[in-house]
Amino acid sequence: MSARISLVEDTDDLRKMLSQTLSDAGYNVRHYRRAQDFERDLDEWNPDLSIVDLGLPDKDGMGLLSDISTKKDTAILVISGRSSITDKIAGLELGADDYLTKPFEVSELLARVRALLRRAGPKTDEKSETTTYKFCGWTLDLDQFMLIDKDGEHTRLSASEAALMRVFLKRSNRLITRDQLREELGDRSDEFSFDRAIDVRVSRLRAKLRDSTKEPKIIKTIYGAGYILISDVE
């Protein structure tokens, strides 16, 4: 079954061109000019990926990101003319899984789409793949993108946070370099953007794991080398 994609873009020509391109690539696409139309359709359509422009006529795109990431499992790709590092980091902190600055090549958009869907999608060729991990009093449910604490409280992860957490848990108590993370995650962004994105995601994971940012006990940064997740994993 083809992946479902929602596209929210208020520029008519660009929206129609991207919708046609994604459809030609084999995806099921619904496109919207306004945030309210996208949100109204979200539960029924349940997209695997949402592509969101930040400059929408009826709602600030940053607010829309925050709403989507806390309510749905959909992966999120931002497309925006806002190119500053501050805007990119803000988008990632609010739940975006990737951020593509306009103007961009259609081939790059398709590569980002494929990478995000690989991260978010099930491992259909690995039926024995573990989808539940237990560590440090936490349970990670990859089917639901959920962290569950010892008291049963649920915290939602974004698609990229869940993918990153999975890499850490599969290699617990071992140093993981940034190059290894890039390879595991299939990320094709430039080195600087990748490093900033990983820093943001690690920070968000620590916050959701209630791990100290000053003296982390679960995900430790080895400066100049990479990260180590300190825990036995079941």
Phi, psi and omega in degrees: 000133182291147178294147178264131181234133170256134180239121179245108184208127186271349177276115190302309184298316181294318180299314181293321180294315180293321178299316179294319179298315180293322177296317179296333179279358174102008181265153172272120189237135165239136183236152187220147175267331185241147181298322184295326178291318176299313182294323180297328185267353192298312184293318182289320183279322177050065186291150173284330181217137174243125176257118192235123170278141181278337183266074183261152186285337188243354181199141177295130183300326180296319177295324178296319178303312181300317180296314182297312188293335180269350185245332188231161179273354185303138170290154185231124173245119176273135168240127188203151172279353178280109190253001183288153178299325179299315179295318180298315180294320178299317179298316179295320181293332181272000173122357177294144177266339178202160186219118182242124184271134174283148352284154179220160175279141179301325179297325178290319177302313181297323178295319178294319179300311181299318181296317180293321180291328175295318180294319187277336189277165178288154177275084187293336180265006179228076187294338179269004182301132180291134178243356178230128179234144175239133184198141173048036181081004180248156170237132174255120177254104184286337177293326183253357186057047185236138165260133182234124181275179185295341178265003178088008179283132184260139175229124183282142173251153170284168180301317182287327175296317180296318179296318179294318179298321179299317179298315179300316184289326178291338181236041182299147178064021176229144176294132174243118180281165178295324177297320177295320177297316180300316180294315181297322184272350180065033184276133182247009179289166180293162188301317182297312180297320179297314181299317180293320180296317179296318178302316180296315183293321177297318178299318180292321177297317179299318180297318181288333176272000183056039180264131183303134177284331181278319179226072183296141180255340185257300179253108182260139175269127173256099191301131181082358183234306182160222184225156172224131171268117184266098178183148164282146185233134175254000000 
